Short mmCIF file of C-alpha atoms in Angstrom, two decimals:
data_model
loop_
_atom_site.label_atom_id
_atom_site.label_comp_id
_atom_site.label_asym_id
_atom_site.label_seq_id
_atom_site.Cartn_x
_atom_site.Cartn_y
_atom_site.Cartn_z
CA UNK A 268 5.49 -10.17 -7.35
CA UNK A 269 2.93 -11.95 -5.43
CA UNK A 270 5.09 -12.38 -2.22
CA UNK A 271 6.08 -8.74 -2.39
CA UNK A 272 2.13 -7.72 -2.41
CA UNK A 273 1.60 -10.19 0.59
CA UNK A 274 4.58 -8.67 2.43
CA UNK A 275 3.19 -5.13 1.85
CA UNK A 276 -0.19 -6.09 3.35
CA UNK A 277 1.29 -7.83 6.28
CA UNK A 278 4.05 -5.06 7.13
CA UNK A 279 1.73 -2.49 6.44
CA UNK A 280 -1.05 -3.81 9.07
CA UNK A 281 1.45 -5.39 11.62
CA UNK A 282 3.32 -2.28 12.13
CA UNK A 283 0.36 -0.73 14.02
CA UNK A 284 -1.39 -3.83 15.40
CA UNK A 285 -2.75 -3.73 18.96
CA UNK A 286 -0.30 -5.49 21.26
CA UNK A 287 -2.82 -6.63 23.80
CA UNK A 288 -5.26 -9.41 23.02
CA UNK A 289 -8.34 -7.98 24.08
CA UNK A 290 -11.92 -7.96 22.79
CA UNK A 291 -12.61 -6.12 19.74
CA UNK A 292 -14.52 -3.10 20.34
CA UNK A 293 -18.11 -3.04 20.63
CA UNK A 294 -20.50 -0.16 19.28
CA UNK A 295 -21.76 1.66 22.36
CA UNK A 296 -23.67 0.13 25.01
CA UNK A 297 -25.75 -2.47 22.90
CA UNK A 298 -23.09 -5.25 21.65
CA UNK A 299 -26.11 -7.56 21.02
CA UNK A 300 -27.37 -5.43 18.25
CA UNK A 301 -24.50 -4.93 15.65
CA UNK A 302 -24.38 -2.38 12.85
CA UNK A 303 -25.63 -3.67 9.54
CA UNK A 304 -23.99 -3.54 6.23
CA UNK A 305 -27.20 -2.00 4.70
CA UNK A 306 -28.63 -2.78 1.38
CA UNK A 307 -26.59 -5.29 -0.71
CA UNK A 308 -24.89 -5.72 -2.84
CA UNK A 309 -22.43 -2.69 -1.65
CA UNK A 310 -18.92 -1.69 -2.58
CA UNK A 311 -16.34 -0.08 -0.55
CA UNK A 312 -13.32 1.30 -1.50
CA UNK A 313 -10.28 3.47 -0.03
CA UNK A 314 -6.40 3.99 -0.56
CA UNK A 315 -4.79 2.46 2.45
CA UNK A 316 -1.18 2.72 3.87
CA UNK A 317 1.40 0.28 1.97
CA UNK A 318 4.89 -0.73 3.38
CA UNK A 319 6.54 -1.11 -0.18
CA UNK A 320 4.47 1.05 -2.45
CA UNK A 321 2.69 4.23 -2.64
CA UNK A 322 -0.94 2.91 -1.52
CA UNK A 323 -3.02 -0.27 -1.57
CA UNK A 324 -6.30 0.38 -3.12
CA UNK A 325 -8.86 -1.70 -1.52
CA UNK A 326 -12.14 -2.65 -3.37
CA UNK A 327 -14.57 -4.90 -1.75
CA UNK A 328 -17.93 -5.84 -2.96
CA UNK A 329 -20.24 -7.71 -0.33
CA UNK A 330 -23.19 -9.78 -2.07
CA UNK A 331 -26.20 -10.45 -0.09
CA UNK A 332 -25.45 -14.34 -0.29
CA UNK A 333 -22.71 -13.67 1.85
CA UNK A 334 -20.05 -13.90 -1.01
CA UNK A 335 -17.82 -11.15 -1.64
CA UNK A 336 -14.85 -10.06 -4.23
CA UNK A 337 -12.10 -8.26 -2.84
CA UNK A 338 -9.41 -6.42 -5.18
CA UNK A 339 -5.92 -5.10 -4.11
CA UNK A 340 -4.57 -2.36 -6.49
CA UNK A 341 -0.96 -1.64 -5.71
CA UNK A 342 -0.03 1.97 -6.73
CA UNK A 343 3.48 3.11 -7.87
CA UNK A 344 4.73 -0.59 -8.47
CA UNK A 345 6.45 -2.07 -11.37
CA UNK A 346 4.74 -5.17 -13.45
CA UNK A 347 1.43 -6.39 -12.24
CA UNK A 348 -0.19 -4.34 -9.59
CA UNK A 349 -3.39 -5.91 -9.04
CA UNK A 350 -4.53 -9.24 -7.48
CA UNK A 351 -8.10 -10.37 -6.44
CA UNK A 352 -9.80 -12.91 -4.01
CA UNK A 353 -13.23 -14.11 -3.40
CA UNK A 354 -14.82 -15.96 -0.79
CA UNK A 355 -17.57 -15.68 2.04
CA UNK A 356 -17.99 -13.02 4.53
CA UNK A 357 -19.79 -13.13 8.02
CA UNK A 358 -20.20 -10.67 10.97
CA UNK A 359 -19.17 -11.18 14.31
CA UNK A 360 -21.66 -12.59 16.86
CA UNK A 361 -21.14 -9.36 18.82
CA UNK A 362 -19.86 -6.07 17.64
CA UNK A 363 -18.98 -4.77 14.31
CA UNK A 364 -16.31 -6.80 13.07
CA UNK A 365 -16.80 -8.57 9.58
CA UNK A 366 -14.50 -11.51 8.79
CA UNK A 367 -13.80 -12.31 4.98
CA UNK A 368 -12.56 -16.06 4.64
CA UNK A 369 -11.53 -16.43 0.94
CA UNK A 370 -9.04 -18.66 -0.91
CA UNK A 371 -5.97 -17.69 1.39
CA UNK A 372 -5.20 -19.24 4.72
CA UNK A 373 -5.78 -16.22 6.67
CA UNK A 374 -9.28 -14.02 7.17
CA UNK A 375 -9.18 -10.58 6.35
CA UNK A 376 -11.19 -8.29 8.98
CA UNK A 377 -12.84 -4.92 8.74
CA UNK A 378 -14.96 -3.12 11.25
CA UNK A 379 -18.33 -1.44 10.41
CA UNK A 380 -18.30 2.42 11.52
CA UNK A 381 -21.19 4.34 12.91
CA UNK A 382 -21.08 6.31 9.54
CA UNK A 383 -21.55 3.19 7.35
CA UNK A 384 -18.16 2.96 6.29
CA UNK A 385 -15.39 0.13 6.91
CA UNK A 386 -11.91 0.13 8.67
CA UNK A 387 -9.58 -2.41 8.10
CA UNK A 388 -8.57 -4.43 11.21
CA UNK A 389 -5.04 -6.11 12.07
CA UNK A 390 -4.72 -9.89 11.30
CA UNK A 391 -6.22 -10.58 14.80
CA UNK A 392 -9.36 -8.69 14.12
CA UNK A 393 -8.43 -5.71 16.48
CA UNK A 394 -8.04 -1.89 15.41
CA UNK A 395 -5.12 -0.61 14.19
CA UNK A 396 -3.31 1.92 16.15
CA UNK A 397 -2.43 4.29 13.70
CA UNK A 398 -3.26 7.75 12.67
CA UNK A 399 -2.87 6.77 8.98
CA UNK A 400 -5.96 6.15 6.95
CA UNK A 401 -7.44 2.62 6.99
CA UNK A 402 -11.03 3.52 5.94
CA UNK A 403 -13.00 2.11 3.11
CA UNK A 404 -15.90 4.52 2.01
CA UNK A 405 -19.27 3.11 0.75
CA UNK A 406 -19.67 3.95 -2.90
CA UNK A 407 -22.86 5.46 -3.98
CA UNK A 408 -23.74 2.59 -6.16
CA UNK A 409 -22.15 -1.02 -6.14
CA UNK A 410 -19.59 -1.76 -8.69
CA UNK A 411 -19.74 -4.29 -11.36
CA UNK A 412 -17.11 -7.13 -10.79
CA UNK A 413 -14.53 -7.79 -13.34
CA UNK A 414 -11.35 -9.53 -11.94
CA UNK A 415 -8.93 -12.17 -12.84
CA UNK A 416 -8.26 -14.77 -10.20
CA UNK A 417 -5.56 -17.21 -9.99
CA UNK A 418 -5.44 -19.94 -8.82
CA UNK A 419 -9.25 -20.69 -8.96
CA UNK A 420 -10.66 -24.10 -8.18
CA UNK A 421 -13.85 -25.40 -8.49
CA UNK A 422 -16.01 -28.45 -9.78
CA UNK A 423 -17.04 -28.26 -13.56
CA UNK A 424 -19.89 -29.80 -15.40
CA UNK A 425 -21.21 -29.73 -18.83
CA UNK A 426 -24.30 -30.45 -20.76
CA UNK A 427 -25.15 -30.08 -24.48
CA UNK A 428 -26.49 -26.79 -23.67
CA UNK A 429 -24.14 -25.17 -20.83
CA UNK A 430 -21.15 -25.46 -18.93
CA UNK A 431 -20.95 -24.56 -14.96
CA UNK A 432 -18.37 -23.92 -12.67
CA UNK A 433 -18.84 -24.26 -8.83
CA UNK A 434 -16.12 -22.31 -7.23
CA UNK A 435 -14.75 -24.21 -3.96
CA UNK A 436 -14.35 -21.25 -1.65
CA UNK A 437 -17.80 -20.01 -1.94
CA UNK A 438 -19.94 -22.82 -3.35
CA UNK A 439 -21.18 -20.23 -5.88
CA UNK A 440 -21.98 -21.49 -9.53
CA UNK A 441 -20.94 -19.61 -12.39
CA UNK A 442 -21.85 -20.23 -16.10
CA UNK A 443 -18.77 -20.81 -18.20
CA UNK A 444 -18.57 -18.52 -21.29
CA UNK A 445 -17.44 -20.51 -24.57
CA UNK A 446 -14.28 -18.59 -24.82
CA UNK A 447 -10.72 -18.88 -23.86
CA UNK A 448 -9.72 -22.56 -22.87
CA UNK A 449 -13.26 -23.52 -21.98
CA UNK A 450 -13.08 -26.06 -24.76
CA UNK A 451 -9.93 -27.93 -23.02
CA UNK A 452 -11.80 -27.92 -19.68
CA UNK A 453 -15.00 -29.33 -21.54
CA UNK A 454 -12.65 -31.93 -23.14
CA UNK A 455 -11.18 -32.96 -19.89
CA UNK A 456 -14.62 -33.19 -18.37
CA UNK A 457 -15.83 -35.48 -21.32
CA UNK A 458 -12.70 -37.92 -20.73
CA UNK A 459 -13.24 -38.16 -17.09
CA UNK A 460 -16.66 -39.02 -17.60
CA UNK A 461 -15.70 -41.74 -20.10
CA UNK A 462 -13.27 -43.16 -17.46
CA UNK A 463 -16.18 -43.40 -15.13
CA UNK A 464 -15.47 -40.18 -12.94
CA UNK A 465 -18.70 -38.31 -11.65
CA UNK A 466 -16.98 -35.29 -10.54
CA UNK A 467 -13.91 -33.11 -11.89
CA UNK A 468 -12.15 -30.17 -10.08
CA UNK A 469 -10.37 -27.82 -12.09
CA UNK A 470 -7.52 -25.38 -11.25
CA UNK A 471 -7.95 -22.43 -13.61
CA UNK A 472 -6.63 -18.79 -14.36
CA UNK A 473 -10.12 -17.36 -14.98
CA UNK A 474 -11.71 -14.09 -15.35
CA UNK A 475 -14.93 -13.25 -13.29
CA UNK A 476 -17.61 -10.67 -14.41
CA UNK A 477 -20.73 -9.68 -12.75
CA UNK A 478 -23.11 -6.71 -13.13
CA UNK A 479 -24.31 -5.09 -10.10
CA UNK A 480 -27.82 -4.04 -9.48
CA UNK A 481 -29.81 -2.22 -6.79
CA UNK A 482 -32.62 -4.71 -6.29
CA UNK A 483 -30.68 -6.69 -3.44
CA UNK A 484 -28.90 -8.90 -6.12
CA UNK A 485 -26.47 -9.13 -8.70
CA UNK A 486 -27.05 -10.35 -12.30
CA UNK A 487 -25.77 -13.85 -13.12
CA UNK A 488 -21.65 -14.00 -13.43
CA UNK A 489 -19.77 -15.42 -15.99
CA UNK A 490 -16.48 -17.23 -15.82
CA UNK A 491 -13.94 -17.16 -18.61
CA UNK A 492 -11.27 -19.95 -18.64
CA UNK A 493 -8.15 -17.90 -19.59
CA UNK A 494 -5.95 -20.89 -18.87
CA UNK A 495 -6.49 -24.31 -17.68
CA UNK A 496 -3.73 -25.29 -15.00
CA UNK A 497 -5.08 -28.78 -13.86
CA UNK A 498 -7.92 -31.23 -13.83
CA UNK A 499 -8.50 -33.96 -11.02
CA UNK A 500 -11.02 -36.48 -11.91
CA UNK A 501 -13.16 -37.79 -9.04
CA UNK A 502 -12.44 -35.08 -6.63
CA UNK A 503 -15.06 -32.83 -5.16
CA UNK A 504 -14.61 -29.33 -3.51
CA UNK A 505 -14.78 -29.13 0.42
CA UNK A 506 -17.94 -27.53 1.34
CA UNK A 507 -17.37 -23.69 2.32
CA UNK A 508 -18.22 -23.52 5.96
CA UNK A 509 -21.01 -21.75 7.28
CA UNK A 510 -21.06 -19.27 9.85
CA UNK A 511 -19.88 -21.04 13.04
CA UNK A 512 -22.05 -21.12 15.99
CA UNK A 513 -21.10 -21.29 19.57
CA UNK A 514 -23.11 -24.35 20.76
CA UNK A 515 -23.20 -27.82 19.11
CA UNK A 516 -19.92 -27.14 17.61
CA UNK A 517 -16.50 -28.70 18.10
CA UNK A 518 -13.82 -25.97 18.59
CA UNK A 519 -10.00 -26.46 18.26
CA UNK A 520 -7.80 -24.34 20.55
CA UNK A 521 -5.22 -22.60 18.34
CA UNK A 522 -4.29 -19.72 20.87
CA UNK A 523 -3.93 -19.81 24.59
CA UNK A 524 -3.30 -16.06 25.80
CA UNK A 525 -0.42 -14.79 23.64
CA UNK A 526 0.71 -18.45 22.76
CA UNK A 527 -0.15 -20.30 19.45
CA UNK A 528 -1.12 -23.85 20.11
CA UNK A 529 0.21 -26.61 17.55
CA UNK A 530 -2.11 -29.63 18.28
CA UNK A 531 0.36 -31.78 16.27
CA UNK A 532 2.83 -31.36 19.19
CA UNK A 533 0.19 -32.64 21.90
CA UNK A 534 -1.00 -36.16 22.66
CA UNK A 535 -4.52 -35.03 21.76
CA UNK A 536 -6.07 -31.92 20.03
CA UNK A 537 -7.33 -29.45 22.73
CA UNK A 538 -11.06 -29.12 22.11
CA UNK A 539 -14.15 -27.65 23.61
CA UNK A 540 -17.82 -28.57 22.60
CA UNK A 541 -20.91 -27.05 24.19
CA UNK A 542 -23.93 -28.91 24.08
CA UNK A 543 -27.20 -26.91 24.01
CA UNK A 544 -29.76 -29.35 25.08
CA UNK A 545 -27.87 -30.33 28.34
CA UNK A 546 -25.73 -27.26 29.04
CA UNK A 547 -22.89 -29.50 29.20
CA UNK A 548 -19.35 -29.09 28.21
CA UNK A 549 -16.81 -31.74 26.95
CA UNK A 550 -13.58 -31.89 25.18
CA UNK A 551 -9.95 -32.28 25.56
CA UNK A 552 -7.27 -30.44 27.54
CA UNK A 553 -4.56 -31.73 25.01
CA UNK A 554 -4.17 -35.16 27.09
CA UNK A 555 -7.00 -35.91 29.32
CA UNK A 556 -10.82 -35.57 28.69
CA UNK A 557 -12.78 -32.80 30.36
CA UNK A 558 -16.23 -32.51 31.34
CA UNK A 559 -18.36 -29.93 32.79
CA UNK A 560 -21.20 -27.41 32.52
CA UNK A 561 -21.72 -23.90 31.41
CA UNK A 562 -24.38 -20.96 31.80
CA UNK A 563 -24.96 -18.72 29.09
CA UNK A 564 -26.88 -15.36 28.87
CA UNK A 565 -26.49 -13.49 25.39
CA UNK A 566 -22.80 -12.62 25.38
CA UNK A 567 -22.09 -13.56 29.10
CA UNK A 568 -20.71 -17.09 29.48
CA UNK A 569 -19.49 -18.98 32.58
CA UNK A 570 -17.84 -22.49 32.29
CA UNK A 571 -17.46 -24.85 35.15
CA UNK A 572 -15.08 -27.97 34.79
CA UNK A 573 -16.41 -30.65 36.96
CA UNK A 574 -14.33 -33.62 36.19
CA UNK A 575 -11.54 -34.94 33.95
CA UNK A 576 -9.65 -38.26 33.34
CA UNK A 577 -6.26 -38.66 34.92
CA UNK A 578 -3.93 -39.98 32.31
CA UNK A 579 -0.27 -38.83 33.06
CA UNK A 580 0.85 -36.33 30.38
CA UNK A 581 4.55 -36.24 29.63
CA UNK A 582 4.45 -34.09 26.53
CA UNK A 583 6.94 -31.16 26.91
CA UNK A 584 4.39 -28.84 25.14
CA UNK A 585 1.58 -29.48 27.78
CA UNK A 586 -0.75 -26.87 27.86
CA UNK A 587 -3.63 -28.67 29.82
CA UNK A 588 -3.37 -27.19 33.12
CA UNK A 589 -3.28 -23.56 31.74
CA UNK A 590 -6.06 -24.34 29.49
CA UNK A 591 -8.10 -25.74 32.07
CA UNK A 592 -7.66 -22.88 34.34
CA UNK A 593 -8.32 -20.31 31.63
CA UNK A 594 -11.79 -22.15 31.38
CA UNK A 595 -12.62 -21.25 34.93
CA UNK A 596 -11.93 -17.30 34.06
CA UNK A 597 -14.43 -17.06 31.09
CA UNK A 598 -17.20 -14.52 31.39
CA UNK A 599 -17.80 -13.58 27.83
CA UNK A 600 -17.45 -14.78 24.10
CA UNK A 601 -17.41 -13.66 20.66
CA UNK A 602 -17.48 -15.31 17.24
CA UNK A 603 -15.27 -13.73 14.35
CA UNK A 604 -15.63 -15.63 11.08
CA UNK A 605 -14.61 -19.28 12.14
CA UNK A 606 -12.78 -18.28 15.46
CA UNK A 607 -14.40 -18.37 18.81
CA UNK A 608 -12.75 -16.06 21.39
CA UNK A 609 -13.26 -16.13 25.19
CA UNK A 610 -12.59 -13.32 27.38
CA UNK A 611 -12.17 -12.75 31.07
CA UNK A 612 -13.96 -10.18 33.19
CA UNK A 613 -11.64 -7.36 32.01
CA UNK A 614 -12.36 -8.32 28.49
CA UNK A 615 -8.78 -9.84 27.99
CA UNK A 616 -8.66 -12.74 25.35
CA UNK A 617 -8.15 -16.00 27.25
CA UNK A 618 -8.16 -18.38 24.40
CA UNK A 619 -9.11 -18.54 20.74
CA UNK A 620 -10.54 -21.54 18.97
CA UNK A 621 -11.17 -22.64 15.30
CA UNK A 622 -14.46 -24.31 14.23
CA UNK A 623 -13.62 -27.99 13.32
#
């Protein structure tokens, strides 16, 4: 069922995706001042097109700590009709696009509209070119969250008085209720501690509840462990990535024009680093090191490559020449979630990077 659900989302969006790798639309003539989500928490909901069901009801609640819970309800299907995700959200540096990064590999994108509602974007963060409805309407009141999630991974700790689960995708800590298989998880924790382990990462099927309020926060959530799947003693969650910044951040090239880049097929990973203090750029073209300078003024950005090493590159997948050439054509930039996109004078995307 999970594969069917994923396919429904993928196909429903891709069928109307823009074929041009251009910059996401900016709101009016003031791109440096994007629209705001307003008072949080906030819940948005809408019935969107589905390739293999009647419709997909999206319900997403944004919290003020930049976490979210997203639920898909598939109308008109047999068997389980709901799945959920949680993670962290961030707004683009310029423009209305909001990126949701959850437990899956790919982000989900929405664009904030002038009327305060959201519109689902395609898998590249661009507008879906369709007359069908892709709008999620802001509900008058934020909804309380009650979702079941699997797999749910997090670090578990317990004391004589309380048990806590720090979920890996958000870094958020939830009190664990004394129900379900919480006793099994506590026993696994105690056994790991007895063996000298300081940390435990558990994979569970869990039910998360949270009551929404209007005071800019939510009441503490509770997690019920419905089923314990796995425990790894001595493991820790990777820290959730904070919103990426243009400067002083290593960026890995993942797309050049319309070509996906597989760094594993190259002698070195193509990378870019813009150093804020010196306004110098450095990195790799995929084989040789590159050095240069840059000028930054708001969204305007120009790069000047002044030197590179001269090592011979024999990889059949060499992208160094086109990559370095594209850098000279950069005129603007934007960050969507953990992606950095560079554009030419016409707003066409030259390259996309992912934060290292």
